[in-house]
Amino acid sequence: MVSVKARPYDFELKPGKTALVVIDMQRDFIEPGGFGDALGNDVSRLSAIIPDTAALIALFRERSWPIVHTREAHRTDLSDCPPSKIRRGNSAVKIGEEGPMGRLLVTGEPGNQIVPDLAPHTGEIVIDKPGKGMFWATGLHEKLRGAGITHLVFAGVTTEVCVQTSMREANDRGYECLLIEEATESYFPEFKASTIEMIVAQGGIVGWVASLDDLRAALEEAEAAA
């Protein structure tokens, strides 16, 4: 076990049983012209975490540990997208409609791709999820269980929506969950701060939160002592 300094107390990471989950670092949320921009958000807040997220991914790649990338994505005919979701948001361009990067949140469109600096490598799991959470209608739980994964490290966007939903779903399925603070973000800074407090409340009711530096230090210290 690797002990990582975290809130509300140290997180015990299990090498060989731990996967990194990078939630929805796709162009539609992070770049101008995408869905996040269409909703009137400042997407630069999300793009600012790309370097730290890349560094986190590198930690796992260096150790050949599993990495999961998710995209919020719908079928081209939108048959997996409830009409209520399409209507919601009062944006000028809605899910499935044409934007500067193609149809918003539709599988295969340019805007639905993960940003180039975080692009998945061959062999890494890529999940297209029709909902906010990473388990709904994806088969991911079965993949993770089949690989013997019990611990998950989280990154991605947005903290209070898809990241938190996925962490709560994972918590209910018995995974031990750690969120890396510098590798997650919201369009609203107060929402990120509040979500972090929700996660660590009551002894880690949803999971743990740690800094990237503390995770790196814990891994390097454990490997030096091995």
mmCIF file of C-alpha atoms in Angstrom:
data_model
loop_
_atom_site.group_PDB
_atom_site.id
_atom_site.type_symbol
_atom_site.label_atom_id
_atom_site.label_comp_id
_atom_site.label_asym_id
_atom_site.label_seq_id
_atom_site.Cartn_x
_atom_site.Cartn_y
_atom_site.Cartn_z
ATOM 1 C CA MET A 1 0.000 0.000 0.000
ATOM 2 C CA VAL A 2 1.076 3.589 -0.679
ATOM 3 C CA SER A 3 -0.028 6.156 1.878
ATOM 4 C CA VAL A 4 -0.946 9.485 0.238
ATOM 5 C CA LYS A 5 -1.374 12.653 2.288
ATOM 6 C CA ALA A 6 -5.000 13.622 1.717
ATOM 7 C CA ARG A 7 -8.181 14.999 3.214
ATOM 8 C CA PRO A 8 -9.913 14.022 5.425
ATOM 9 C CA TYR A 9 -7.064 11.593 6.259
ATOM 10 C CA ASP A 10 -4.383 9.684 4.368
ATOM 11 C CA PHE A 11 -5.530 7.677 1.352
ATOM 12 C CA GLU A 12 -4.192 4.134 1.092
ATOM 13 C CA LEU A 13 -3.477 3.538 -2.587
ATOM 14 C CA LYS A 14 -3.042 -0.042 -3.727
ATOM 15 C CA PRO A 15 -0.551 -0.532 -6.618
ATOM 16 C CA GLY A 16 -1.826 -3.058 -9.120
ATOM 17 C CA LYS A 17 -5.406 -2.375 -8.058
ATOM 18 C CA THR A 18 -5.598 1.343 -8.886
ATOM 19 C CA ALA A 19 -6.783 3.045 -12.076
ATOM 20 C CA LEU A 20 -6.846 6.697 -13.097
ATOM 21 C CA VAL A 21 -10.154 8.061 -14.395
ATOM 22 C CA VAL A 22 -10.020 11.253 -16.489
ATOM 23 C CA ILE A 23 -13.523 12.624 -16.854
ATOM 24 C CA ASP A 24 -14.675 14.439 -20.012
ATOM 25 C CA MET A 25 -11.555 16.417 -20.932
ATOM 26 C CA GLN A 26 -13.077 16.906 -24.367
ATOM 27 C CA ARG A 27 -13.033 19.871 -26.705
ATOM 28 C CA ASP A 28 -16.778 20.475 -26.324
ATOM 29 C CA PHE A 29 -16.244 21.485 -22.701
ATOM 30 C CA ILE A 30 -12.765 22.985 -22.820
ATOM 31 C CA GLU A 31 -12.397 24.926 -26.062
ATOM 32 C CA PRO A 32 -14.236 27.966 -27.478
ATOM 33 C CA GLY A 33 -17.059 26.944 -29.785
ATOM 34 C CA GLY A 34 -18.041 23.865 -27.787
ATOM 35 C CA PHE A 35 -21.015 23.031 -25.574
ATOM 36 C CA GLY A 36 -19.572 24.726 -22.487
ATOM 37 C CA ASP A 37 -18.994 27.895 -24.456
ATOM 38 C CA ALA A 38 -22.525 27.728 -25.912
ATOM 39 C CA LEU A 39 -23.870 27.781 -22.362
ATOM 40 C CA GLY A 40 -22.032 31.065 -21.746
ATOM 41 C CA ASN A 41 -19.175 29.722 -19.630
ATOM 42 C CA ASP A 42 -15.558 30.843 -19.408
ATOM 43 C CA VAL A 43 -13.898 27.746 -20.827
ATOM 44 C CA SER A 44 -10.420 29.039 -20.025
ATOM 45 C CA ARG A 45 -10.974 27.955 -16.416
ATOM 46 C CA LEU A 46 -11.137 24.344 -17.596
ATOM 47 C CA SER A 47 -8.306 24.505 -20.103
ATOM 48 C CA ALA A 48 -6.023 25.789 -17.321
ATOM 49 C CA ILE A 49 -5.900 22.324 -15.705
ATOM 50 C CA ILE A 50 -4.581 20.573 -18.823
ATOM 51 C CA PRO A 51 -0.881 20.709 -17.750
ATOM 52 C CA ASP A 52 -1.540 19.248 -14.290
ATOM 53 C CA THR A 53 -3.876 16.630 -15.726
ATOM 54 C CA ALA A 54 -1.187 15.672 -18.245
ATOM 55 C CA ALA A 55 1.330 15.353 -15.407
ATOM 56 C CA LEU A 56 -1.071 13.111 -13.505
ATOM 57 C CA ILE A 57 -1.605 10.930 -16.558
ATOM 58 C CA ALA A 58 2.169 10.707 -16.956
ATOM 59 C CA LEU A 59 2.513 9.352 -13.397
ATOM 60 C CA PHE A 60 0.247 6.453 -14.315
ATOM 61 C CA ARG A 61 1.786 5.844 -17.731
ATOM 62 C CA GLU A 62 5.272 5.718 -16.232
ATOM 63 C CA ARG A 63 4.071 2.859 -14.033
ATOM 64 C CA SER A 64 1.921 1.176 -16.701
ATOM 65 C CA TRP A 65 -1.124 1.557 -14.477
ATOM 66 C CA PRO A 66 -4.601 1.513 -16.054
ATOM 67 C CA ILE A 67 -6.118 4.761 -17.332
ATOM 68 C CA VAL A 68 -9.760 5.379 -18.222
ATOM 69 C CA HIS A 69 -10.834 8.357 -20.340
ATOM 70 C CA THR A 70 -14.517 9.298 -20.522
ATOM 71 C CA ARG A 71 -16.421 11.500 -22.951
ATOM 72 C CA GLU A 72 -19.989 12.677 -22.570
ATOM 73 C CA ALA A 73 -21.249 11.578 -25.968
ATOM 74 C CA HIS A 74 -24.493 10.626 -27.682
ATOM 75 C CA ARG A 75 -25.345 8.490 -30.674
ATOM 76 C CA THR A 76 -25.724 10.292 -33.973
ATOM 77 C CA ASP A 77 -29.508 9.778 -33.883
ATOM 78 C CA LEU A 78 -29.637 11.029 -30.238
ATOM 79 C CA SER A 79 -31.619 7.919 -29.265
ATOM 80 C CA ASP A 80 -29.683 7.743 -25.990
ATOM 81 C CA CYS A 81 -30.290 11.411 -25.125
ATOM 82 C CA PRO A 82 -33.517 12.221 -23.260
ATOM 83 C CA PRO A 83 -35.466 15.098 -24.849
ATOM 84 C CA SER A 84 -35.424 16.846 -21.464
ATOM 85 C CA LYS A 85 -31.627 16.970 -21.608
ATOM 86 C CA ILE A 86 -31.703 18.471 -25.099
ATOM 87 C CA ARG A 87 -34.201 21.153 -24.048
ATOM 88 C CA ARG A 88 -32.344 22.115 -20.882
ATOM 89 C CA GLY A 89 -29.830 24.945 -20.767
ATOM 90 C CA ASN A 90 -31.421 27.687 -22.841
ATOM 91 C CA SER A 91 -28.315 27.849 -25.049
ATOM 92 C CA ALA A 92 -28.189 29.180 -28.594
ATOM 93 C CA VAL A 93 -26.934 25.797 -29.861
ATOM 94 C CA LYS A 94 -28.256 22.634 -28.246
ATOM 95 C CA ILE A 95 -27.028 19.053 -27.983
ATOM 96 C CA GLY A 96 -26.956 17.471 -31.428
ATOM 97 C CA GLU A 97 -26.985 20.765 -33.298
ATOM 98 C CA GLU A 98 -24.130 22.079 -35.413
ATOM 99 C CA GLY A 99 -21.509 24.242 -33.732
ATOM 100 C CA PRO A 100 -18.056 25.403 -34.809
ATOM 101 C CA MET A 101 -16.648 21.938 -33.967
ATOM 102 C CA GLY A 102 -19.500 19.868 -35.375
ATOM 103 C CA ARG A 103 -22.609 18.553 -33.672
ATOM 104 C CA LEU A 104 -22.443 19.184 -29.940
ATOM 105 C CA LEU A 105 -21.817 16.145 -27.694
ATOM 106 C CA VAL A 106 -22.217 13.671 -30.568
ATOM 107 C CA THR A 107 -19.902 10.686 -30.915
ATOM 108 C CA GLY A 108 -17.272 11.090 -33.616
ATOM 109 C CA GLU A 109 -17.599 14.855 -34.016
ATOM 110 C CA PRO A 110 -14.417 16.970 -33.715
ATOM 111 C CA GLY A 111 -15.663 18.699 -30.564
ATOM 112 C CA ASN A 112 -16.349 15.384 -28.878
ATOM 113 C CA GLN A 113 -12.693 14.364 -28.998
ATOM 114 C CA ILE A 114 -10.412 14.565 -25.979
ATOM 115 C CA VAL A 115 -8.076 17.567 -26.155
ATOM 116 C CA PRO A 116 -4.819 16.686 -27.964
ATOM 117 C CA ASP A 117 -2.536 17.189 -24.950
ATOM 118 C CA LEU A 118 -4.477 14.496 -23.057
ATOM 119 C CA ALA A 119 -5.242 12.158 -25.950
ATOM 120 C CA PRO A 120 -5.541 8.486 -24.950
ATOM 121 C CA HIS A 121 -2.734 6.103 -25.786
ATOM 122 C CA THR A 122 -3.269 2.700 -27.351
ATOM 123 C CA GLY A 123 -4.522 0.259 -24.724
ATOM 124 C CA GLU A 124 -6.129 2.863 -22.484
ATOM 125 C CA ILE A 125 -9.868 2.544 -21.936
ATOM 126 C CA VAL A 126 -12.082 5.137 -23.623
ATOM 127 C CA ILE A 127 -15.714 5.297 -22.551
ATOM 128 C CA ASP A 128 -18.493 7.247 -24.272
ATOM 129 C CA LYS A 129 -21.116 7.891 -21.619
ATOM 130 C CA PRO A 130 -24.616 9.209 -22.369
ATOM 131 C CA GLY A 131 -25.107 10.478 -18.825
ATOM 132 C CA LYS A 132 -23.229 12.449 -16.211
ATOM 133 C CA GLY A 133 -21.935 9.376 -14.405
ATOM 134 C CA MET A 134 -19.341 7.045 -15.902
ATOM 135 C CA PHE A 135 -21.162 3.791 -15.106
ATOM 136 C CA TRP A 136 -24.590 4.389 -16.630
ATOM 137 C CA ALA A 137 -24.956 2.375 -19.874
ATOM 138 C CA THR A 138 -21.185 1.999 -20.363
ATOM 139 C CA GLY A 139 -20.158 -1.417 -19.012
ATOM 140 C CA LEU A 140 -17.231 0.232 -17.213
ATOM 141 C CA HIS A 141 -17.892 -1.429 -13.857
ATOM 142 C CA GLU A 142 -17.519 -4.843 -15.439
ATOM 143 C CA LYS A 143 -14.273 -3.808 -17.164
ATOM 144 C CA LEU A 144 -12.785 -2.494 -13.920
ATOM 145 C CA ARG A 145 -13.864 -5.476 -11.872
ATOM 146 C CA GLY A 146 -12.512 -7.812 -14.529
ATOM 147 C CA ALA A 147 -9.141 -6.074 -14.191
ATOM 148 C CA GLY A 148 -9.213 -6.368 -10.400
ATOM 149 C CA ILE A 149 -9.455 -2.613 -9.827
ATOM 150 C CA THR A 150 -10.543 -1.548 -6.344
ATOM 151 C CA HIS A 151 -9.124 1.999 -6.103
ATOM 152 C CA LEU A 152 -9.775 4.958 -8.430
ATOM 153 C CA VAL A 153 -7.952 8.256 -8.788
ATOM 154 C CA PHE A 154 -10.096 10.961 -10.398
ATOM 155 C CA ALA A 155 -9.413 13.978 -12.583
ATOM 156 C CA GLY A 156 -11.462 15.970 -15.077
ATOM 157 C CA VAL A 157 -14.447 18.246 -15.488
ATOM 158 C CA THR A 158 -16.648 19.541 -14.199
ATOM 159 C CA THR A 159 -15.997 18.934 -10.526
ATOM 160 C CA GLU A 160 -19.571 19.335 -9.351
ATOM 161 C CA VAL A 161 -21.312 17.530 -12.223
ATOM 162 C CA CYS A 162 -19.693 14.622 -14.070
ATOM 163 C CA VAL A 163 -16.728 14.172 -11.699
ATOM 164 C CA GLN A 164 -18.815 14.197 -8.547
ATOM 165 C CA THR A 165 -21.528 12.014 -10.096
ATOM 166 C CA SER A 166 -18.944 9.460 -11.174
ATOM 167 C CA MET A 167 -17.274 9.462 -7.756
ATOM 168 C CA ARG A 168 -20.595 8.932 -6.011
ATOM 169 C CA GLU A 169 -21.471 6.097 -8.394
ATOM 170 C CA ALA A 170 -18.055 4.536 -7.775
ATOM 171 C CA ASN A 171 -18.468 4.926 -4.026
ATOM 172 C CA ASP A 172 -21.770 3.048 -4.157
ATOM 173 C CA ARG A 173 -20.053 0.239 -6.062
ATOM 174 C CA GLY A 174 -17.370 -0.192 -3.415
ATOM 175 C CA TYR A 175 -14.415 1.605 -4.987
ATOM 176 C CA GLU A 176 -12.057 3.715 -2.869
ATOM 177 C CA CYS A 177 -11.900 7.113 -4.588
ATOM 178 C CA LEU A 178 -9.300 9.886 -4.572
ATOM 179 C CA LEU A 179 -9.741 13.233 -6.371
ATOM 180 C CA ILE A 180 -6.651 15.211 -7.392
ATOM 181 C CA GLU A 181 -7.427 18.851 -6.669
ATOM 182 C CA GLU A 182 -5.304 20.540 -9.363
ATOM 183 C CA ALA A 183 -6.586 18.163 -12.050
ATOM 184 C CA THR A 184 -10.260 19.038 -11.728
ATOM 185 C CA GLU A 185 -12.151 22.259 -12.347
ATOM 186 C CA SER A 186 -15.527 23.943 -12.677
ATOM 187 C CA TYR A 187 -16.766 26.929 -14.627
ATOM 188 C CA PHE A 188 -17.706 28.240 -11.170
ATOM 189 C CA PRO A 189 -14.877 28.293 -8.586
ATOM 190 C CA GLU A 190 -17.313 28.220 -5.685
ATOM 191 C CA PHE A 191 -18.859 25.022 -7.041
ATOM 192 C CA LYS A 192 -15.481 23.277 -7.116
ATOM 193 C CA ALA A 193 -14.736 24.368 -3.547
ATOM 194 C CA SER A 194 -18.152 23.240 -2.308
ATOM 195 C CA THR A 195 -17.912 19.884 -4.041
ATOM 196 C CA ILE A 196 -14.537 19.170 -2.486
ATOM 197 C CA GLU A 197 -15.991 19.855 0.942
ATOM 198 C CA MET A 198 -18.927 17.522 0.176
ATOM 199 C CA ILE A 199 -16.540 14.743 -0.849
ATOM 200 C CA VAL A 200 -14.405 14.863 2.291
ATOM 201 C CA ALA A 201 -17.232 15.591 4.753
ATOM 202 C CA GLN A 202 -18.117 13.144 7.509
ATOM 203 C CA GLY A 203 -14.895 11.200 7.305
ATOM 204 C CA GLY A 204 -14.778 10.983 3.528
ATOM 205 C CA ILE A 205 -18.390 10.108 2.811
ATOM 206 C CA VAL A 206 -17.673 10.139 -0.940
ATOM 207 C CA GLY A 207 -13.890 9.863 -0.943
ATOM 208 C CA TRP A 208 -10.595 11.648 -0.470
ATOM 209 C CA VAL A 209 -8.950 14.732 -1.996
ATOM 210 C CA ALA A 210 -5.175 15.175 -2.430
ATOM 211 C CA SER A 211 -2.752 17.411 -4.275
ATOM 212 C CA LEU A 212 -0.800 16.236 -7.290
ATOM 213 C CA ASP A 213 2.467 16.938 -5.472
ATOM 214 C CA ASP A 214 1.452 14.790 -2.507
ATOM 215 C CA LEU A 215 0.467 11.903 -4.774
ATOM 216 C CA ARG A 216 3.757 12.140 -6.668
ATOM 217 C CA ALA A 217 5.778 12.330 -3.444
ATOM 218 C CA ALA A 218 4.009 9.303 -1.984
ATOM 219 C CA LEU A 219 4.650 7.202 -5.083
ATOM 220 C CA GLU A 220 8.301 8.190 -5.318
ATOM 221 C CA GLU A 221 8.895 7.592 -1.596
ATOM 222 C CA ALA A 222 7.270 4.154 -1.724
ATOM 223 C CA GLU A 223 9.302 3.174 -4.790
ATOM 224 C CA ALA A 224 12.548 4.405 -3.250
ATOM 225 C CA ALA A 225 11.889 2.300 -0.159
ATOM 226 C CA ALA A 226 11.023 -0.844 -2.139
#
